[in-house]
C-alpha positions as a printed NumPy array, in Angstrom:
array([[ 10.218,  -0.714, -15.76 ],
       [ 12.73 ,  -2.389, -13.505],
       [ 15.174,   0.46 , -14.295],
       [ 12.598,   3.007, -13.145],
       [ 12.117,   1.033,  -9.957],
       [ 15.813,   0.826,  -9.402],
       [ 15.959,   4.676,  -9.847],
       [ 13.317,   5.024,  -7.15 ],
       [ 10.706,   6.462,  -9.505],
       [  8.284,   3.53 ,  -9.491],
       [  7.293,   0.795,  -7.012],
       [  6.309,  -2.478,  -8.579],
       [  4.224,  -4.886,  -6.484],
       [  3.614,  -8.505,  -7.15 ],
       [  0.986, -10.768,  -5.565],
       [  3.075, -13.879,  -5.584],
       [  6.826, -13.484,  -5.227],
       [  7.468, -17.216,  -5.808],
       [  5.916, -17.669,  -9.19 ],
       [  7.352, -17.289, -12.678],
       [  4.701, -14.554, -13.214],
       [  6.941, -12.14 , -11.448],
       [  9.204, -12.178, -14.514],
       [  6.308, -11.074, -16.734],
       [  4.582,  -8.063, -15.304],
       [  3.757,  -6.524, -11.871],
       [  0.26 ,  -6.715, -10.407],
       [  0.318,  -3.082,  -9.302],
       [  2.452,  -0.048, -10.238],
       [  2.883,   2.877,  -7.974],
       [  4.952,   6.053,  -8.135],
       [  7.652,   5.684,  -5.45 ],
       [  6.659,   8.913,  -3.725],
       [  3.19 ,  10.409,  -3.276],
       [  4.662,  13.862,  -3.912],
       [  5.415,  12.741,  -7.529],
       [  1.671,  12.094,  -7.974],
       [  0.851,  15.753,  -7.395],
       [  3.884,  17.015,  -9.304],
       [  3.126,  15.056, -12.452],
       [ -0.651,  14.873, -12.445],
       [ -2.543,  16.728, -15.164],
       [ -5.88 ,  15.985, -13.315],
       [ -6.794,  15.931,  -9.715],
       [ -5.137,  12.951,  -7.941],
       [ -7.52 ,  10.256,  -6.696],
       [ -7.259,  10.195,  -2.878],
       [ -7.266,   6.398,  -2.781],
       [ -4.233,   6.275,  -5.065],
       [ -2.449,   8.841,  -2.879],
       [ -3.177,   6.88 ,   0.264],
       [ -1.893,   3.607,  -1.145],
       [  1.184,   5.343,  -2.638],
       [  1.985,   6.785,   0.761],
       [  1.592,   3.436,   2.526],
       [  3.746,   1.599,   0.012],
       [  6.421,   4.271,   0.148],
       [  6.626,   4.289,   3.988],
       [  6.403,   0.595,   4.53 ],
       [  8.434,  -0.468,   1.572],
       [ 11.568,   1.211,   2.943],
       [ 12.356,  -1.556,   5.509],
       [  9.662,  -4.19 ,   4.853],
       [  8.63 ,  -6.62 ,   2.138],
       [  5.4  ,  -5.337,   0.716],
       [  3.416,  -7.422,  -1.721],
       [  0.001,  -6.831,  -3.427],
       [ -2.783,  -8.404,  -1.489],
       [ -5.196,  -8.994,  -4.407],
       [ -8.452, -10.124,  -2.783],
       [ -7.356, -10.262,   0.841],
       [ -6.659,  -6.609,   1.458],
       [ -4.544,  -4.027,  -0.4  ],
       [ -1.125,  -5.191,   0.898],
       [  0.607,  -8.018,   2.713],
       [  3.626,  -6.93 ,   4.73 ],
       [  6.429,  -9.285,   5.537],
       [  4.25 , -12.264,   4.711],
       [  2.245, -11.716,   7.904],
       [  0.309,  -8.483,   8.147],
       [ -2.649,  -7.777,   5.889],
       [ -3.414,  -4.162,   5.392],
       [ -6.493,  -2.42 ,   3.839],
       [ -6.128,   1.315,   3.06 ],
       [ -9.116,   3.64 ,   3.024],
       [-11.002,   6.546,   4.528],
       [-12.637,   7.044,   7.886],
       [-15.653,   4.96 ,   6.883],
       [-13.704,   1.914,   5.593],
       [-15.368,  -1.287,   6.767],
       [-13.799,  -4.581,   7.871],
       [-15.456,  -6.618,   5.15 ],
       [-12.405,  -7.56 ,   3.125],
       [-10.29 ,  -8.498,   6.16 ],
       [-12.845,  -9.627,   8.698],
       [-11.648, -13.223,   9.068],
       [ -7.917, -12.719,   8.483],
       [ -5.459, -12.876,  11.428],
       [ -3.053,  -9.902,  11.8  ],
       [ -5.146,  -7.7  ,   9.55 ],
       [ -5.537,  -3.984,   9.955],
       [ -7.205,  -1.011,   8.332],
       [ -5.09 ,   2.085,   7.734],
       [ -7.654,   4.834,   7.698],
       [ -7.273,   8.415,   6.553],
       [ -9.301,  11.007,   8.536],
       [ -8.973,   9.453,  12.007],
       [ -6.653,  10.596,  14.781],
       [ -6.559,   7.661,  17.196],
       [ -6.672,   3.866,  16.696],
       [ -9.74 ,   1.85 ,  17.406],
       [ -9.648,  -1.981,  17.357],
       [ -7.908,  -2.927,  14.141],
       [ -8.335,   0.414,  12.501],
       [ -5.202,   2.559,  12.692],
       [ -4.639,   6.148,  11.504],
       [ -2.742,   6.205,   8.19 ],
       [ -0.257,   8.728,   9.472],
       [  1.181,   6.195,  11.869],
       [  3.07 ,   4.36 ,   9.09 ],
       [  5.029,   7.61 ,   8.611],
       [  6.923,   6.833,  11.789],
       [  8.245,   3.599,  10.276],
       [ 10.386,   5.256,   7.542]])
């Protein structure tokens, strides 16, 4: 799997980069590019998977992205907690966390800690 990540076909995410567990298996596996999802899928692609793949692809280029486990979908650069979802995504999972944001599909403008998902495309 590490060879597929090196070839930029997969993106392997770990929850804890400091533990020995990293040598065993990743916590989450994503295709490196969301276009690969649609090119290789034999069934309709789940929109949540496409959203998360897009975010990991765009943020992972210049940032350290780890799997958030129970505290959001992703942790970026050890500081920002991100939850990815649709327009109706609630703040429940990240309500009490500092520097936490929702990247929401289906919205055009930011509101409080809810940002449109397309904005991460400018970071690539």
